[in-house]
Structure formats: C-alpha cells, structure tokens
Short mmCIF file of C-alpha atoms in Angstrom, two decimals:
data_model
loop_
_atom_site.label_atom_id
_atom_site.label_comp_id
_atom_site.label_asym_id
_atom_site.label_seq_id
_atom_site.Cartn_x
_atom_site.Cartn_y
_atom_site.Cartn_z
CA GLU A 565 3.62 -14.24 8.22
CA THR A 566 0.60 -13.85 10.49
CA GLY A 567 0.79 -10.19 11.59
CA VAL A 568 -2.21 -9.09 9.51
CA THR A 569 -4.64 -11.70 8.21
CA GLN A 570 -7.55 -11.35 5.82
CA THR A 571 -10.45 -13.63 4.94
CA PRO A 572 -11.60 -14.74 2.51
CA ARG A 573 -8.62 -14.69 0.15
CA HIS A 574 -10.86 -14.93 -2.90
CA LEU A 575 -14.50 -13.90 -3.34
CA VAL A 576 -16.81 -14.02 -6.32
CA MET A 577 -20.16 -12.31 -5.92
CA GLY A 578 -23.08 -11.16 -7.98
CA MET A 579 -24.19 -7.55 -8.10
CA THR A 580 -27.13 -8.24 -5.78
CA ASN A 581 -25.20 -10.18 -3.13
CA LYS A 582 -24.14 -9.00 0.30
CA LYS A 583 -20.79 -10.15 1.62
CA SER A 584 -18.20 -9.07 4.17
CA LEU A 585 -14.41 -8.97 4.18
CA LYS A 586 -12.60 -9.52 7.44
CA CYS A 587 -9.22 -8.28 8.62
CA GLU A 588 -7.44 -9.08 11.87
CA GLN A 589 -4.14 -7.73 13.15
CA HIS A 590 -2.03 -9.36 15.84
CA LEU A 591 0.51 -6.55 16.17
CA GLY A 592 -1.09 -4.47 18.91
CA HIS A 593 -1.57 -1.56 16.52
CA ASN A 594 -4.11 1.22 17.03
CA ALA A 595 -4.83 2.09 13.40
CA MET A 596 -6.31 0.02 10.58
CA TYR A 597 -6.87 0.80 6.91
CA TRP A 598 -8.72 -0.47 3.85
CA TYR A 599 -7.09 0.00 0.44
CA LYS A 600 -8.28 -0.91 -3.05
CA GLN A 601 -5.67 -2.16 -5.54
CA SER A 602 -6.65 -2.18 -9.21
CA ALA A 603 -4.44 -3.04 -12.15
CA LYS A 604 -2.21 -0.18 -13.35
CA LYS A 605 -3.53 2.19 -10.66
CA PRO A 606 -1.95 3.31 -7.40
CA LEU A 607 -3.16 1.89 -4.14
CA GLU A 608 -6.32 3.81 -3.24
CA LEU A 609 -6.97 4.54 0.41
CA MET A 610 -10.60 3.87 1.29
CA PHE A 611 -10.97 4.13 5.06
CA VAL A 612 -8.84 4.77 8.13
CA TYR A 613 -9.73 3.80 11.68
CA SER A 614 -7.88 5.01 14.74
CA LEU A 615 -8.78 3.37 18.06
CA GLU A 616 -12.00 2.08 16.50
CA GLU A 617 -13.05 5.53 15.30
CA ARG A 618 -13.27 6.27 11.59
CA VAL A 619 -10.96 9.19 10.84
CA GLU A 620 -10.92 9.07 7.05
CA ASN A 621 -13.50 8.25 4.40
CA ASN A 622 -11.92 8.84 1.04
CA SER A 623 -15.11 9.56 -0.93
CA VAL A 624 -15.97 5.89 -1.07
CA PRO A 625 -19.42 4.91 -2.42
CA SER A 626 -21.94 3.87 0.22
CA ARG A 627 -22.08 0.34 -1.18
CA PHE A 628 -18.87 -0.15 0.84
CA SER A 629 -19.51 0.00 4.58
CA PRO A 630 -16.64 -0.43 7.07
CA GLU A 631 -16.91 -1.60 10.65
CA CYS A 632 -14.27 -1.64 13.37
CA PRO A 633 -15.59 -3.34 16.53
CA ASN A 634 -12.19 -3.19 18.25
CA SER A 635 -8.63 -2.22 17.44
CA SER A 636 -7.76 -5.73 16.24
CA HIS A 637 -10.61 -6.31 13.81
CA LEU A 638 -11.81 -4.51 10.72
CA PHE A 639 -14.62 -5.45 8.37
CA LEU A 640 -15.72 -4.21 4.97
CA HIS A 641 -19.37 -4.92 4.24
CA LEU A 642 -20.26 -5.07 0.57
CA HIS A 643 -23.67 -4.76 -1.08
CA THR A 644 -24.97 -4.10 -4.60
CA LEU A 645 -21.46 -3.84 -6.00
CA GLN A 646 -20.60 -3.05 -9.60
CA PRO A 647 -18.22 -4.97 -11.90
CA GLU A 648 -15.74 -2.08 -11.68
CA ASP A 649 -15.42 -2.83 -7.96
CA SER A 650 -13.51 -5.98 -8.85
CA ALA A 651 -10.04 -5.55 -7.37
CA LEU A 652 -7.67 -6.68 -4.65
CA TYR A 653 -8.77 -5.27 -1.29
CA LEU A 654 -5.91 -4.83 1.13
CA CYS A 655 -6.10 -4.26 4.84
CA ALA A 656 -3.22 -2.64 6.71
CA SER A 657 -2.39 -1.62 10.25
CA SER A 658 0.08 0.74 11.90
CA PRO A 659 0.97 1.67 15.49
CA ILE A 660 -0.78 5.03 15.14
CA ALA A 661 -2.98 6.51 12.45
CA GLY A 662 -1.54 8.75 9.81
CA GLY A 663 1.00 8.74 7.04
CA THR A 664 4.19 8.85 9.06
CA ASP A 665 4.15 5.36 10.56
CA THR A 666 5.01 2.08 8.87
CA GLN A 667 1.94 0.28 7.59
CA TYR A 668 1.81 -3.51 7.55
CA PHE A 669 -0.37 -5.10 4.93
CA GLY A 670 -2.48 -8.23 4.91
CA PRO A 671 -2.46 -10.66 1.97
CA GLY A 672 -5.60 -9.13 0.46
CA THR A 673 -8.96 -10.41 -0.74
CA ARG A 674 -9.28 -10.84 -4.51
CA LEU A 675 -12.85 -9.74 -5.26
CA THR A 676 -14.62 -10.45 -8.52
CA VAL A 677 -18.05 -8.92 -9.12
CA LEU A 678 -20.05 -10.58 -11.88
CA GLY B 259 -3.24 18.04 -5.29
CA GLU B 260 -2.17 14.83 -3.64
CA ASN B 261 -0.05 13.08 -6.22
CA VAL B 262 2.98 10.80 -6.38
CA GLU B 263 4.44 10.08 -9.80
CA GLN B 264 6.59 7.00 -10.26
CA HIS B 265 8.86 6.07 -13.18
CA PRO B 266 9.48 3.85 -14.98
CA SER B 267 6.39 1.67 -15.00
CA THR B 268 8.46 -1.32 -16.12
CA LEU B 269 12.17 -1.99 -15.80
CA SER B 270 14.15 -4.94 -17.09
CA VAL B 271 17.76 -5.45 -16.02
CA GLN B 272 20.36 -8.19 -16.24
CA GLU B 273 21.27 -10.00 -13.07
CA GLY B 274 24.07 -8.14 -11.34
CA ASP B 275 23.15 -4.76 -12.80
CA SER B 276 21.73 -1.86 -10.80
CA ALA B 277 18.12 -0.69 -10.90
CA VAL B 278 16.84 2.80 -10.13
CA ILE B 279 13.22 3.82 -9.62
CA LYS B 280 12.24 7.47 -9.21
CA CYS B 281 9.27 9.17 -7.58
CA THR B 282 8.18 12.78 -7.31
CA TYR B 283 5.69 14.27 -4.86
CA SER B 284 3.84 17.54 -4.73
CA ASP B 285 3.43 18.46 -1.05
CA SER B 286 6.46 20.21 0.40
CA ALA B 287 5.23 19.20 3.86
CA SER B 288 5.62 15.48 3.12
CA ASN B 289 8.10 14.00 5.59
CA TYR B 290 7.91 10.21 5.31
CA PHE B 291 8.73 8.16 2.21
CA PRO B 292 8.43 4.35 2.35
CA TRP B 293 9.12 1.85 -0.41
CA TYR B 294 7.15 -1.38 -0.67
CA LYS B 295 7.89 -4.54 -2.63
CA GLN B 296 5.01 -6.70 -3.83
CA GLU B 297 5.77 -10.10 -5.28
CA LEU B 298 3.19 -11.73 -7.52
CA GLY B 299 0.18 -12.82 -5.48
CA LYS B 300 1.64 -11.55 -2.22
CA ARG B 301 1.14 -8.61 0.08
CA PRO B 302 3.13 -5.34 -0.19
CA GLN B 303 6.04 -5.41 2.23
CA LEU B 304 8.12 -2.49 3.43
CA ILE B 305 11.71 -2.75 2.25
CA ILE B 306 13.11 0.64 3.22
CA ASP B 307 11.89 4.08 4.25
CA ILE B 308 13.35 7.53 4.72
CA ARG B 309 12.28 10.59 6.67
CA SER B 310 12.79 14.15 5.57
CA ASN B 311 15.58 14.88 8.03
CA VAL B 312 18.05 12.69 6.10
CA GLY B 313 19.14 12.62 2.47
CA GLU B 314 20.14 9.00 2.06
CA LYS B 315 19.62 5.65 3.75
CA LYS B 316 21.17 2.27 2.95
CA ASP B 317 20.34 -1.30 3.84
CA GLN B 318 22.68 -3.80 2.20
CA ARG B 319 21.93 -3.73 -1.55
CA ILE B 320 19.09 -1.24 -1.22
CA ALA B 321 19.38 2.53 -0.82
CA VAL B 322 16.98 5.42 -0.95
CA THR B 323 17.89 9.05 -1.66
CA LEU B 324 15.74 12.09 -1.00
CA ASN B 325 15.97 15.53 -2.58
CA LYS B 326 13.57 17.75 -0.65
CA THR B 327 14.23 20.81 -2.77
CA ALA B 328 13.30 19.04 -5.97
CA LYS B 329 10.62 16.95 -4.20
CA HIS B 330 11.84 13.63 -5.50
CA PHE B 331 13.19 10.42 -4.04
CA SER B 332 14.69 7.32 -5.59
CA LEU B 333 15.20 3.64 -4.85
CA HIS B 334 18.52 2.10 -5.82
CA ILE B 335 19.06 -1.65 -5.94
CA THR B 336 22.61 -2.84 -6.62
CA GLU B 337 23.78 -6.28 -7.72
CA THR B 338 20.26 -7.27 -8.65
CA GLN B 339 19.18 -10.89 -8.29
CA PRO B 340 16.23 -12.78 -9.82
CA GLU B 341 14.46 -12.72 -6.45
CA ASP B 342 14.38 -8.92 -6.67
CA SER B 343 11.79 -9.30 -9.46
CA ALA B 344 8.53 -7.76 -8.18
CA VAL B 345 6.42 -4.60 -8.29
CA TYR B 346 7.88 -1.75 -6.25
CA PHE B 347 5.71 1.06 -4.89
CA CYS B 348 6.85 4.38 -3.51
CA ALA B 349 4.69 6.45 -1.19
CA ALA B 350 4.74 9.87 0.42
CA SER B 351 2.97 11.14 3.51
CA TYR B 352 0.48 13.94 3.03
CA GLY B 353 -0.83 16.20 5.77
CA GLY B 354 -4.09 18.03 5.86
CA ALA B 355 -6.94 16.95 8.10
CA THR B 356 -5.54 13.46 8.33
CA ASN B 357 -2.01 12.40 7.57
CA LYS B 358 -2.04 9.60 5.02
CA LEU B 359 0.17 7.80 2.54
CA ILE B 360 -0.25 8.46 -1.16
CA PHE B 361 1.18 5.70 -3.35
CA GLY B 362 2.80 5.76 -6.76
CA THR B 363 1.52 3.57 -9.59
CA GLY B 364 4.25 0.96 -9.17
CA THR B 365 7.26 -0.27 -11.14
CA LEU B 366 7.43 -3.83 -12.41
CA LEU B 367 11.08 -4.87 -12.09
CA ALA B 368 12.23 -7.94 -14.00
CA VAL B 369 15.73 -9.24 -13.32
CA GLN B 370 16.88 -11.47 -16.15
CA PRO B 371 19.22 -14.30 -15.08
#
C-alpha cells in the first residue's frame, strides 16, 4: 500500500540530536495529521494541517515542530527530545480536515530516544 | 471532556466464535464513528464506520451498532478467523473549534485456532 508513506521507519536518537520525520500522501487529500502512539494509550492527536495551514496544535511541547510545505508533504522536526517521547509516530491524511472524514494512516516511524 | 472508553482491553476467542468490542463517548454532538484494525507492526486501517443517522451497518462478517441515546457503539465480528487477530481501535468525532477524532485505548483480539 503506497497511499501514505513515512520515512524513516525506525529512528534512534540521542536527547541532543535534531532529526526530522517525513510523511507523503499520494491520495490528493487536503488534510494531514501527526499522531503519537504509545503502548497502552490511545492514539494522541498532535497536529492537524488543512491546505498547508495548521489548524490544530494539541498542546504539544515545542521540541516537536511540524512543517507542511504543500498538501502532499508533512514533516515533524525533532530536537532535544526526552526518553518519554519514544513512541510510534503516525501520519494520516483525509480529503478534508476534521473528525468526520475517513483518515488514512501511514506505516509510522518507530522512534527511540536514548 | 473529550473521552472515548473502550472495553475489553484484551479478548480471546476460539476460531468460529463471535467477538464484541464496546465503546462509549461523551459528546452528544459526535456524529462519526470509525473502527480501525492494526495488525502487529502495521498501520491502522479502517474496517468499518458508521454515522449518527443510522443505527447499524454491516459488511460481511463485521457489523457496527450505534446507540445515540446511551452514547455507545459496538463492533461485532462473527465467525472469527485467526487473521482477525489484531488490535482494534474505535474512535468518535468531536466538535468544538476543530472537528477531530478521539480514539479509544484499543482491544487486543486473539483468535485461537
């Protein structure tokens, strides 16, 4: 399945590193999302972009910085992360922004912060 | 607040039996309820969804029921097969400044052959 792709699939970084996660959707959708998935916790919505404009920032620490240069690409820039930030980061897209449209997920990036 | 409760957290059934997973939500304005299946190491994938203008929807062995009055909805899988083993997530739409999906904590379904 190639509708929503994410790179890298796995990432190990130290607390002082700077890295970026990339998401690309090939579905012609106008909305893109970042979610955090931790063990035994519900999927946590981090950011929502609609037509390249951020429409939701769910009280995410500033060490996570999203970027949406166009409606097909979404980045999550990471810096000075903490071990508790280790999780699976999922990107998703939908035709329009909001909770009433089907969201299609990417395979995720498994992040480990040492 | 924005909350979706999902039960049970784990469910083990024999192949061929039925499985039922239940979710409750708190916002009476919620109008979209998708269910996602996530196999180990894979992405969540939509398996069925229901909108608030209907009470039940079926797709082969999978069905979802919605009780708006009680604010709960359920996933029913009949004639379970080993390949149904996965984590299942429910979600509900929430309004406010920005509509968004709030997810349940997931149910790990194990179908024993």
